[in-house]
Amino acid sequence: MPIEIALNPAQREAVEYSDGPLLVLAGAGSGKTRVLTTRLAHLVRSRGIAPTRILAVTFTNRAAGEMRGRVAQLLGRDPAGLWIGTFHSVAARLLRREATRIGFAAQFSIYDEADRLSLIKRLLDSMGHSQRAYPPRQIQYIISTAKNRLESPEELAGGAEDRITRIAGEVYFELDKSLQAANAMDFDNLLIHPLTLFTEHPDRLRHYQQRFDAILVDEFQDTNRAQYLLVKQLGGAHHNISVVGDDDQSIYSWRGAKVRNMLDFQTDFNDVKVIRLEENYRSTSVILDAANSIIEENEQRLGKTLFTVRKGGELVDVVVAADERDEAEWIAREVRERSAADHYPHQSMAVLYRTNAQSRAMEEAFRRAAIPYQVIGAVGFYERREVKDLIAYLRLLVNPSDNEAFLRAVNVPRRGIGMASLATLQAKAAIWSKSLLETAAIAGRISELRPLAKRALQDFAGLVERLSAGIAEVSPAAVLERVLEAIEYESYLAQEGFEGMERLENVRELIAGAAEWSEEVDDESTESPLQQFLAGAALTNPSDQSNGDPDGVTMMTVHTAKGLEWPIVFVTGLEDGLFPLRRALESQEETEEERRLAYVAVTRARDRVYLSWARSRRRGGQLMPGLPSRFLAAVPPGLVQERRTSGLFGGDFYRKPARSLRWAATEQAEPEMVSQDTPRYVKGERVHHRKFGSGTIAALSGSGRDLKATIEFDDEEVGRKQLLVAYAGLERDWESA
């Protein structure tokens, strides 16, 4: 049976295309993997090209393994000798053969990010540069970005507009010298060194050009400059390069990927055959029409419009929530409804978000609703490093005998207390039968410790003592803010560059979670609010369930979801400033990448997609107003049914889709322009709380962020409660006023 029998006309054309450069623009769900693997098998079976003379490159080891397996299935045998793997693995294979020509031995080591970071720290010290003034992670990021652009150390330093970039250029020079002295390469150099080899030894370039008769590249839109040039040079003689990708799904510019490479491919090879795969086998026509409407607003694209034989389908649900907790609780209810009414198993549904920080509210809502779930591509919220760091401080404030919390907190941020000093401290604590914190407070008595270590340990103990003062009556959110300020944790994270900004978002989500506990404190409990919060946090995400339930609903970022699909998909947090991210709105290029990310999110759905946004969202413990994402305004009203959660009350929260989405996205002020002042309330006013229902304000006390409202709720089982207005998410109850 011919291996091409199950292909549509466009797929068949791509598979059977003869010689020369081929660009396959493969839309989401259009069968690009089938085309690539079938073309590879076709080259072997029908064109007579030996597997040893074919190079196939993709971006993950898993994808490479799956590709080899599919080709073996199509051929009925293993394609022995086929060069297939990631760019890095293929480059390493080549360099093992050629290393001596560029000054390395064939047994070179490969340094991962942690190895390189450690080396950069040592270089900064040896060069007399302060790691505080020049954070190693930021230096590493600058160097890696320069390498992705193929900039030399001299070019980086010479073009520097600030001191840290100039220092990074100097470190870059010393880094490569040190790597070569250690016979090691970092990930970036694995891609650069083959280009250096081909420049310095043109005969080796000719060798590899003749070595491969055909080159195939998957996910071409994700290539960076070095990867593109490597493909271009290897195929420069015969031009038998087949690349498959989707410019509308290029979402990794922060890793150096250049969507421009797909455009350059057509310029650099002027005889390129372009084939568009536009028939989608995944989604309904409603979902595709919505996705097409979003992506059509991008200007920098090659252009294609997906279609499907799955006509019609459920309208796109645009869900308006009061805040992130209301959003999460509504989604949990809808998951349960779809599972019960339509018999969708939990594993057939996914919740996608723009940043990992958004998973906190979702995880808690699903746990409360007893709905199984798994978090993919990230650990559970309370298992994240920055969250565990701060929780350790809170645990130590509540329980000074918690030695594990002490060991985690004592060097966050780093205080110059080394492992040897901690070992000495632990030994003395055991002899004296004291906790580590108690022992640290009297570290001056430990003669084995260096003076600096003694002072650092005593300073830390003093800090914990000061932070502990009066915490019994303080809200968990306020304690967290006190800790953050005292240890300058936000500045500490900011030194980590892009990754640090992601972690900072998680810190703000932790404060938001702590703020919610301010309105749920059990007045009959003997525990302080902080103790209750810590107990709840510990029970929310037990370590033995940190990987989640594989049969449950999947939660992940949109980036992680690329290439996957589910019958039902919830895309959350669609607010300007969050999706798209605020910093992305500063340039057209970044805004277009955010739009591509939204397109990826929508096209993950087969049967039904939900797009949700919240009118307010807690950030850093404060309730910030939200506006619907501009991407929602691109979806035609005829494709949308707008729904509101039970958390929304009052006059104009619900409007017709054409009015509410487009008007809100274009006419309202940006979030920064909206007043952040705490709402003004008066005694006797009717208000609504998303959990406790409607009630009447009986008393007010405090002011500003400390304003508290005592509310007599209509539900007798709820009764009277005192809430912190800044965190309570109250709405004026116009309907019952």
XYZ file of C-alpha atoms in Angstrom:
737
model
C 0.000 0.000 0.000
C 1.418 3.436 -0.910
C 2.477 5.372 2.150
C 0.839 8.546 0.760
C -2.680 7.082 0.524
C -4.227 8.990 3.461
C -3.156 12.471 2.375
C -5.247 15.373 1.118
C -4.155 17.103 -2.128
C -2.029 19.790 -0.437
C -0.369 17.276 1.848
C 0.315 14.950 -1.067
C 1.883 17.786 -3.060
C 4.212 18.566 -0.160
C 5.167 14.915 0.324
C 5.855 14.231 -3.369
C 7.583 17.522 -4.215
C 10.834 16.657 -5.973
C 14.040 18.672 -5.629
C 14.702 22.183 -4.425
C 13.732 24.276 -1.406
C 10.258 23.650 -0.012
C 8.412 25.773 2.509
C 5.305 24.130 3.954
C 3.105 26.639 5.765
C 1.217 24.258 8.025
C -1.695 25.780 9.917
C -2.724 24.557 13.346
C -4.181 21.043 13.220
C -3.396 20.630 9.520
C -1.305 17.466 9.850
C 2.204 18.891 9.565
C 3.792 16.008 11.478
C 2.156 13.531 9.114
C 3.476 15.475 6.130
C 7.024 15.681 7.459
C 7.289 12.011 8.422
C 5.578 10.822 5.244
C 7.873 12.983 3.107
C 10.889 11.501 4.872
C 9.603 7.966 4.257
C 8.802 8.911 0.623
C 12.391 10.080 0.090
C 13.642 6.701 1.251
C 11.117 4.390 -0.399
C 10.164 6.208 -3.599
C 13.220 8.404 -4.250
C 15.803 5.833 -3.173
C 17.698 8.132 -0.813
C 19.488 6.196 1.925
C 18.513 7.185 5.500
C 22.204 7.870 6.170
C 22.046 10.734 3.663
C 19.045 12.465 5.245
C 19.203 15.051 8.044
C 15.978 15.684 10.003
C 15.909 18.349 12.708
C 13.254 19.234 15.257
C 13.121 21.000 18.615
C 12.609 18.358 21.286
C 13.995 14.906 21.869
C 10.449 13.631 22.303
C 9.449 14.965 18.890
C 12.559 13.454 17.309
C 11.775 10.074 18.865
C 8.177 10.194 17.671
C 9.293 11.162 14.164
C 11.724 8.242 13.961
C 9.020 5.882 15.216
C 6.487 7.053 12.638
C 9.001 6.776 9.810
C 9.902 3.239 10.913
C 6.206 2.350 10.923
C 5.723 3.741 7.410
C 8.817 1.973 6.062
C 8.262 -1.240 7.956
C 11.825 -1.053 9.298
C 14.076 1.171 11.351
C 15.659 3.998 9.299
C 19.159 3.021 10.443
C 21.773 5.730 9.981
C 19.268 8.574 9.769
C 20.601 11.804 11.283
C 17.637 12.917 13.353
C 17.476 14.983 16.520
C 17.324 18.466 17.952
C 19.533 21.247 16.624
C 21.729 20.924 19.699
C 22.077 17.148 19.472
C 22.824 17.245 15.743
C 25.398 20.011 16.271
C 27.045 18.057 19.094
C 27.224 14.968 16.872
C 28.901 16.979 14.142
C 31.308 18.671 16.539
C 32.422 15.382 18.075
C 33.851 14.612 14.655
C 35.351 18.038 14.019
C 36.259 19.422 17.459
C 40.037 19.284 16.971
C 39.793 21.646 14.013
C 38.490 24.452 16.238
C 40.677 23.867 19.289
C 38.669 21.340 21.302
C 39.089 17.661 22.019
C 36.366 15.274 20.886
C 35.496 14.486 24.510
C 34.362 18.043 25.270
C 31.860 18.614 28.051
C 28.537 20.345 27.577
C 27.723 22.926 30.251
C 24.100 23.434 31.153
C 22.693 26.752 32.372
C 23.614 26.059 36.000
C 27.207 25.176 35.054
C 27.539 28.341 33.001
C 26.015 30.504 35.709
C 28.479 29.134 38.266
C 31.362 29.903 35.917
C 30.073 33.436 35.301
C 29.943 34.043 39.053
C 33.558 32.976 39.437
C 34.583 35.152 36.499
C 32.855 38.198 37.954
C 34.682 37.661 41.234
C 38.048 37.165 39.544
C 37.519 40.295 37.439
C 36.719 42.341 40.543
C 33.055 42.974 39.669
C 30.389 42.928 42.361
C 27.687 40.313 41.818
C 25.243 42.691 43.475
C 26.033 45.440 40.988
C 26.191 43.000 38.061
C 23.744 40.147 38.763
C 25.141 36.932 37.212
C 21.770 35.845 35.791
C 21.360 39.157 34.048
C 24.902 38.900 32.695
C 24.138 35.377 31.493
C 20.948 36.536 29.760
C 22.766 39.384 27.972
C 25.514 37.035 26.799
C 23.075 34.376 25.610
C 21.035 36.956 23.704
C 24.197 38.209 22.024
C 25.211 34.683 21.065
C 21.767 34.061 19.580
C 22.329 37.161 17.455
C 25.812 35.867 16.563
C 27.464 38.897 18.144
C 31.081 38.556 19.253
C 32.250 39.736 22.708
C 33.853 42.761 21.048
C 30.628 43.653 19.216
C 28.600 43.337 22.406
C 30.956 45.485 24.461
C 31.551 47.981 21.641
C 27.845 48.565 21.076
C 26.941 48.724 24.758
C 24.713 51.609 25.803
C 25.076 50.923 29.523
C 27.738 49.701 31.890
C 26.220 46.277 32.623
C 26.158 45.400 28.909
C 29.790 46.469 28.574
C 30.720 44.313 31.571
C 28.737 41.453 30.033
C 30.835 41.810 26.886
C 34.014 41.523 28.957
C 32.669 38.485 30.808
C 31.578 36.954 27.476
C 35.191 37.119 26.251
C 36.538 35.499 29.414
C 33.706 32.965 29.432
C 34.586 31.554 26.038
C 38.273 31.470 26.983
C 37.435 29.556 30.156
C 35.130 27.168 28.325
C 37.824 26.326 25.830
C 40.402 25.893 28.579
C 38.019 23.446 30.266
C 37.292 21.723 26.938
C 33.628 22.591 27.333
C 30.830 24.165 25.344
C 27.619 25.781 26.530
C 24.318 25.337 24.695
C 24.753 28.502 22.657
C 28.238 27.532 21.527
C 26.975 24.177 20.284
C 25.169 26.151 17.570
C 27.885 28.754 16.987
C 30.898 26.462 16.685
C 29.673 24.619 13.561
C 29.366 28.002 11.838
C 32.882 28.869 12.983
C 34.083 25.515 11.652
C 32.524 26.115 8.231
C 33.985 29.622 8.024
C 37.502 28.576 8.991
C 37.429 25.262 7.106
C 35.364 25.601 3.906
C 36.338 22.064 2.945
C 34.379 20.709 5.933
C 31.337 22.709 4.836
C 31.592 21.148 1.378
C 31.960 17.735 3.021
C 28.694 18.067 4.939
C 26.896 19.648 1.994
C 27.784 16.504 0.054
C 27.107 14.290 3.088
C 23.361 14.998 3.063
C 21.136 14.763 0.005
C 18.061 16.081 1.811
C 17.431 18.219 4.885
C 14.090 18.421 6.700
C 13.311 20.885 9.499
C 10.262 20.847 11.781
C 8.890 23.885 13.689
C 10.915 26.162 11.439
C 9.240 29.257 12.869
C 11.071 28.586 16.166
C 14.608 28.772 14.733
C 17.017 31.445 15.902
C 19.617 33.099 13.691
C 22.359 30.528 14.299
C 20.015 27.614 13.590
C 18.762 29.219 10.409
C 22.280 29.853 9.121
C 23.292 26.280 9.928
C 20.416 24.944 7.809
C 21.127 27.465 5.071
C 24.804 26.528 4.865
C 24.293 22.782 4.981
C 21.757 22.970 2.158
C 23.554 25.714 0.273
C 24.824 23.470 -2.543
C 21.856 21.267 -3.465
C 19.023 23.430 -1.988
C 17.089 20.266 -1.089
C 15.741 21.754 2.122
C 12.188 21.063 3.271
C 11.031 23.234 6.154
C 7.672 22.942 7.867
C 6.294 25.606 10.144
C 3.617 28.142 10.896
C 4.532 31.797 11.147
C 1.268 32.327 13.031
C 2.572 30.085 15.817
C 5.963 31.731 16.321
C 5.866 32.434 20.065
C 9.440 32.080 21.291
C 11.172 35.362 20.464
C 12.347 35.575 24.084
C 14.438 32.464 23.342
C 15.938 34.065 20.234
C 13.460 32.632 17.699
C 12.959 34.795 14.633
C 9.709 34.544 12.669
C 11.631 36.585 10.103
C 13.507 33.401 9.181
C 10.449 32.131 7.312
C 10.444 35.275 5.208
C 14.214 35.206 4.696
C 14.026 31.600 3.510
C 12.079 32.732 0.448
C 14.592 35.503 -0.243
C 17.744 33.468 0.299
C 16.412 30.655 -1.903
C 14.605 32.391 -4.776
C 13.244 29.142 -6.214
C 11.291 28.174 -3.100
C 8.093 26.184 -3.535
C 5.489 27.326 -0.999
C 2.658 24.970 -0.118
C -0.059 25.944 2.348
C -1.759 23.345 4.517
C -4.992 25.089 5.422
C -7.389 22.215 6.045
C -7.724 21.790 9.775
C -8.605 18.334 11.098
C -9.024 19.424 14.691
C -11.495 22.225 15.313
C -15.021 23.258 14.384
C -15.543 26.046 11.877
C -16.703 28.392 14.657
C -13.430 27.939 16.543
C -11.374 28.372 13.386
C -13.283 31.489 12.320
C -12.617 32.993 15.752
C -8.915 32.102 15.565
C -8.609 33.456 12.016
C -10.257 36.719 13.072
C -7.661 37.184 15.819
C -4.572 36.422 13.761
C -5.685 38.388 10.679
C -4.906 41.614 12.541
C -1.173 40.822 12.412
C 0.686 42.577 9.625
C 3.901 40.522 9.632
C 2.643 37.174 8.364
C 2.821 35.078 5.222
C -0.927 34.643 5.138
C -3.285 31.668 5.161
C -6.837 30.962 6.267
C -7.751 27.690 7.915
C -10.921 25.808 6.990
C -12.480 22.575 8.169
C -15.113 20.059 7.166
C -16.468 20.288 10.726
C -19.041 22.940 9.930
C -20.831 24.826 12.697
C -20.187 23.937 16.300
C -20.723 25.579 19.664
C -20.361 29.349 19.821
C -17.281 30.750 21.520
C -18.129 31.374 25.186
C -16.807 34.740 26.363
C -17.051 34.642 30.145
C -17.014 37.807 32.259
C -16.041 37.253 35.906
C -15.809 39.508 38.931
C -12.227 38.555 39.795
C -9.755 35.695 39.395
C -11.353 33.604 42.116
C -14.803 34.049 40.651
C -13.346 33.121 37.262
C -11.759 29.956 38.650
C -14.877 28.890 40.552
C -17.059 29.388 37.481
C -14.697 27.300 35.356
C -14.718 24.544 37.983
C -18.527 24.497 37.888
C -18.548 24.462 34.091
C -16.074 21.567 34.025
C -18.358 19.614 36.310
C -21.379 20.493 34.147
C -19.691 19.462 30.889
C -18.510 16.241 32.483
C -21.983 15.370 33.778
C -24.193 16.626 30.944
C -22.025 15.950 27.886
C -19.979 13.053 29.269
C -16.610 14.661 28.602
C -13.975 12.994 30.823
C -11.849 15.349 32.867
C -8.723 14.566 30.875
C -10.428 15.862 27.715
C -10.442 19.427 29.103
C -7.664 21.980 29.608
C -7.283 25.323 31.360
C -4.696 27.590 29.725
C -3.208 30.797 31.108
C -0.635 33.379 30.068
C 1.583 33.174 33.172
C 2.231 30.446 35.715
C 1.110 32.758 38.506
C -2.496 32.386 37.350
C -2.612 28.707 38.290
C -2.941 29.489 42.001
C -6.613 30.488 41.886
C -7.412 27.637 39.483
C -5.716 24.997 41.605
C -7.477 26.123 44.749
C -10.896 26.246 43.063
C -10.476 22.767 41.626
C -9.357 21.367 44.969
C -12.337 22.902 46.718
C -14.611 21.397 44.070
C -12.826 18.017 44.316
C -12.110 18.024 40.575
C -8.952 16.108 39.607
C -6.345 18.102 37.713
C -2.687 18.142 36.759
C -0.338 21.079 36.277
C 1.965 20.584 33.298
C 5.209 22.428 32.692
C 5.349 23.881 36.177
C 5.252 22.677 39.737
C 2.193 23.334 41.886
C 1.891 26.924 43.026
C 2.991 26.293 46.609
C 5.913 24.184 45.397
C 7.524 27.033 43.469
C 10.845 28.263 44.763
C 9.838 31.846 45.465
C 6.614 30.774 47.173
C 8.427 28.229 49.336
C 11.004 30.893 50.253
C 8.348 33.219 51.644
C 6.293 30.459 53.233
C 9.488 29.422 55.061
C 9.701 32.912 56.579
C 6.057 32.763 57.667
C 6.543 29.298 59.180
C 9.549 30.536 61.131
C 7.621 33.524 62.445
C 4.851 31.235 63.682
C 7.113 28.428 64.915
C 10.686 29.462 65.817
C 11.570 25.789 66.345
C 10.952 24.936 62.671
C 14.526 24.083 61.667
C 13.621 23.198 58.065
C 12.082 26.636 57.594
C 15.199 28.188 59.099
C 17.515 26.372 56.688
C 15.492 27.572 53.717
C 15.046 31.163 54.850
C 18.483 31.879 56.295
C 20.118 32.464 52.909
C 17.180 34.075 51.100
C 18.458 36.454 50.006
C 22.050 35.313 50.401
C 23.773 36.536 53.541
C 27.191 34.951 53.095
C 26.445 32.017 55.383
C 28.115 29.022 53.789
C 27.435 25.336 54.102
C 30.350 24.886 56.518
C 28.984 27.597 58.833
C 25.525 26.025 58.774
C 27.005 22.624 59.578
C 28.791 24.143 62.588
C 25.584 25.855 63.673
C 23.625 22.605 63.457
C 26.236 20.757 65.474
C 26.135 23.354 68.269
C 22.337 23.442 68.259
C 22.285 19.683 68.798
C 24.783 19.913 71.665
C 22.914 22.787 73.312
C 19.466 21.269 72.601
C 18.293 24.471 71.000
C 16.599 25.278 67.725
C 18.674 26.662 64.904
C 17.063 30.079 65.320
C 17.841 30.178 69.028
C 21.403 29.093 68.327
C 21.797 31.709 65.601
C 20.809 34.403 68.089
C 23.814 33.469 70.249
C 26.172 32.652 67.375
C 28.738 34.968 68.963
C 29.511 32.194 71.458
C 30.531 29.758 68.697
C 34.277 30.130 68.380
C 34.473 27.916 65.280
C 32.547 30.427 63.198
C 34.129 33.252 61.246
C 33.256 36.758 62.499
C 31.248 37.539 59.347
C 29.204 34.356 59.713
C 28.549 35.099 63.413
C 27.275 38.564 62.578
C 25.137 37.337 59.646
C 23.470 34.649 61.776
C 22.766 37.051 64.629
C 21.407 39.664 62.218
C 19.076 37.065 60.736
C 17.813 36.024 64.169
C 17.217 39.679 65.009
C 15.315 40.166 61.771
C 13.005 37.234 62.550
C 12.413 38.592 66.059
C 11.455 42.020 64.697
C 9.156 40.524 62.055
C 7.463 38.361 64.691
C 6.330 41.317 66.776
C 2.552 41.595 66.921
C 1.817 39.129 64.098
C -0.999 37.407 66.019
C -3.419 40.186 65.126
C -2.062 41.027 61.656
C -3.529 39.661 58.431
C -1.420 37.119 56.473
C -1.175 39.523 53.521
C 0.160 42.286 55.759
C 2.746 39.928 57.284
C 3.878 38.905 53.817
C 4.256 42.513 52.753
C 6.247 43.181 55.921
C 8.594 40.281 55.099
C 8.963 41.367 51.470
C 9.956 44.857 52.508
C 12.325 43.723 55.225
C 14.342 41.326 53.066
C 13.991 43.370 49.836
C 12.793 40.237 48.083
C 11.395 42.007 45.038
C 14.794 43.563 44.313
C 16.388 40.161 44.865
C 14.126 38.587 42.222
C 14.548 41.492 39.824
C 18.244 40.629 39.587
C 17.282 37.358 37.883
C 16.084 39.084 34.726
C 13.127 37.666 32.790
C 12.810 34.617 35.042
C 12.812 36.843 38.092
C 9.914 38.873 36.716
C 7.930 35.648 36.303
C 8.712 34.714 39.901
C 7.687 38.179 41.059
C 4.253 37.582 39.530
C 3.996 34.428 41.653
C 4.903 36.416 44.763
C 2.074 38.839 44.008
C -0.280 35.922 43.568
C 0.798 34.576 46.961
C -0.103 37.913 48.543
C -3.442 37.806 46.730
C -4.082 34.319 48.121
C -3.142 35.476 51.613
C -5.475 38.440 51.198
C -8.398 36.132 50.521
C -7.799 34.467 53.867
C -8.451 37.840 55.496
C -12.132 37.406 54.682
C -12.328 33.723 55.609
C -10.779 33.655 59.072
C -12.538 31.280 61.450
C -13.413 33.450 64.438
C -13.835 30.383 66.671
C -10.377 29.013 65.928
C -7.638 29.297 68.522
C -5.109 29.796 65.724
C -4.029 33.215 64.538
C -4.987 34.277 60.981
C -1.425 33.572 59.888
C -1.491 30.078 61.387
C -4.773 29.348 59.633
C -3.350 30.552 56.330
C -0.252 28.380 56.677
C -2.365 25.347 57.546
C -4.533 25.939 54.494
C -1.502 26.400 52.249
C 0.029 23.151 53.504
C -3.166 21.212 52.826
C -3.775 22.836 49.451
C -0.842 21.239 47.717
C 0.564 18.146 49.477
C 3.986 17.196 48.163
C 2.855 13.669 47.321
C 0.323 15.080 44.838
C 2.471 17.812 43.349
C 2.354 16.225 39.880
C -1.430 16.077 39.891
C -3.838 13.485 38.519
C -3.041 12.323 34.957
C -6.756 11.585 34.505
C -7.719 15.099 35.543
C -8.167 18.450 33.832
C -4.884 19.762 32.422
C -3.586 23.170 33.517
C -0.664 24.825 31.742
C 0.610 28.000 30.124
C -0.246 28.635 26.485
C 3.439 28.291 25.596
C 3.478 24.786 27.041
C 0.247 23.871 25.247
C 1.673 24.447 21.770
C 1.280 21.289 19.692
C -1.390 19.795 21.972
C -5.178 19.631 21.700
C -8.288 18.883 23.768
C -12.029 18.707 23.035
C -12.716 21.550 25.497
C -10.329 24.417 26.270
C -10.646 27.307 28.725
C -8.384 30.276 27.923
C -8.251 32.471 31.025
C -7.100 35.931 32.050
C -7.857 37.631 28.729
C -7.336 41.167 29.994
C -5.214 43.916 28.511
C -2.055 44.009 30.575
C -2.125 40.277 31.250
C -2.925 38.751 27.858
C -1.425 40.617 26.058
C 1.198 41.411 28.690
C 1.578 45.103 29.369
C 5.246 45.206 28.421
C 4.392 43.644 25.037
C 2.164 46.581 24.153
C 5.205 48.822 23.857
C 6.038 47.543 20.367
C 4.129 46.207 17.373
C 6.448 43.215 17.126
C 5.786 42.089 20.694
C 2.055 42.760 20.414
C 1.919 40.589 17.300
C 3.668 37.784 19.156
C 1.077 38.014 21.926
C -1.618 37.813 19.244
C 0.039 34.687 17.836
C -0.022 33.271 21.348
C -3.776 33.923 21.557
C -4.181 32.196 18.193
C -2.279 29.169 19.502
C -4.514 29.088 22.574
C -7.793 29.141 20.651
C -6.673 26.528 18.126
C -5.961 23.978 20.865
C -9.720 23.320 21.094
C -11.553 20.682 19.067
C -15.188 21.088 20.127
C -15.583 24.098 22.388
C -13.512 27.036 23.599
C -14.126 29.413 26.503
C -12.423 32.823 26.691
C -12.627 34.382 30.149
C -11.662 37.714 31.635
C -12.136 39.356 35.034
C -13.289 42.876 35.802
C -10.765 42.951 38.637
C -7.769 40.834 39.548
C -5.650 40.785 42.679
C -2.043 41.750 42.097
C 0.243 42.228 45.035
C -2.726 41.924 47.391
C -4.637 44.792 45.782
C -7.731 44.497 43.651
C -6.855 46.040 40.283
C -9.464 46.890 37.638
C -9.381 44.858 34.442
C -10.372 45.529 30.847
C -11.157 42.860 28.246
C -8.245 41.907 26.024
C -8.102 43.596 22.640
C -7.965 40.089 21.187
C -11.565 39.510 22.282
C -12.690 42.511 20.276
C -11.399 40.862 17.098
C -13.865 37.959 17.350
C -17.051 38.682 15.320
C -20.164 39.042 17.511
C -21.944 36.320 15.550
C -19.439 33.754 16.803
C -19.780 34.677 20.458
C -22.149 34.064 23.303
C -21.268 36.209 26.288
C -21.852 34.774 29.719
C -21.461 36.208 33.177
C -20.695 34.451 36.421
C -22.859 34.591 39.511
C -20.222 36.874 41.012
C -21.328 39.813 38.855
C -24.141 42.009 40.110
C -25.529 45.403 39.268
C -26.452 47.664 36.397
C -24.269 47.408 33.301
C -22.064 44.398 33.936
C -23.712 42.528 31.075
C -23.986 43.945 27.597
C -24.464 42.508 24.140
C -21.174 41.102 22.807
C -20.773 43.630 19.983
C -21.094 46.496 22.430
C -19.397 45.174 25.545
C -16.254 43.769 23.943
C -15.532 46.420 21.355
C -16.548 49.408 23.430
C -14.590 48.289 26.474
C -11.453 47.562 24.461
C -11.364 50.912 22.719
C -13.094 53.561 24.802
C -12.174 52.839 28.417
C -9.006 54.178 29.960
C -5.971 51.988 30.369
C -5.814 50.221 33.773
C -3.094 52.589 35.035
C -5.415 55.534 34.311
C -8.234 54.165 36.469
C -8.287 55.382 40.069
C -6.921 52.860 42.549
C -8.521 54.551 45.551
C -10.358 52.271 47.925
C -14.128 52.454 47.253
C -16.073 54.704 49.632
C -18.840 53.034 51.621
C -21.274 54.331 54.244
C -23.043 52.683 57.131
C -26.348 51.137 56.050
C -25.234 50.633 52.418
C -26.207 47.406 50.666
C -23.265 45.368 49.281
C -22.724 41.954 47.742
C -19.916 39.475 48.429
C -19.278 36.676 45.934
C -19.269 33.990 48.665
C -21.401 35.321 51.505
C -24.104 36.961 49.373
C -25.875 40.269 50.055
C -25.761 42.196 53.281
C -25.844 45.595 54.974
C -22.846 47.513 56.258
C -23.287 47.789 60.016
C -20.034 49.576 60.867
C -16.820 50.914 59.315
C -13.405 51.308 60.912
C -9.913 52.250 59.753
C -9.044 54.028 56.530
C -7.282 53.513 53.215
C -5.996 49.990 52.755
C -6.818 49.243 56.401
C -10.522 50.096 56.008
C -12.674 47.358 57.539
C -16.394 46.859 57.055
C -18.602 44.973 59.491
C -21.400 43.482 57.407
C -24.656 41.896 58.547
C -25.303 39.306 55.832
C -28.836 38.286 54.889
C -27.946 34.615 55.222
C -28.400 33.788 58.922
C -25.794 31.032 58.685
C -23.225 33.586 57.565
C -24.290 36.236 60.060
C -22.036 39.187 60.816
C -18.487 39.350 59.469
C -15.730 41.939 59.494
C -13.906 42.149 56.160
C -10.879 44.075 54.963
C -12.381 46.165 52.149
C -9.183 46.243 50.047
C -9.279 42.466 49.748
C -12.974 41.629 50.026
C -14.000 42.319 46.421
C -17.296 43.920 47.502
C -19.822 45.114 44.943
C -22.631 47.566 45.582
C -25.848 45.554 45.531
C -27.971 47.751 43.268
C -30.567 45.032 42.698
C -31.629 44.824 46.330
C -30.929 48.411 47.343
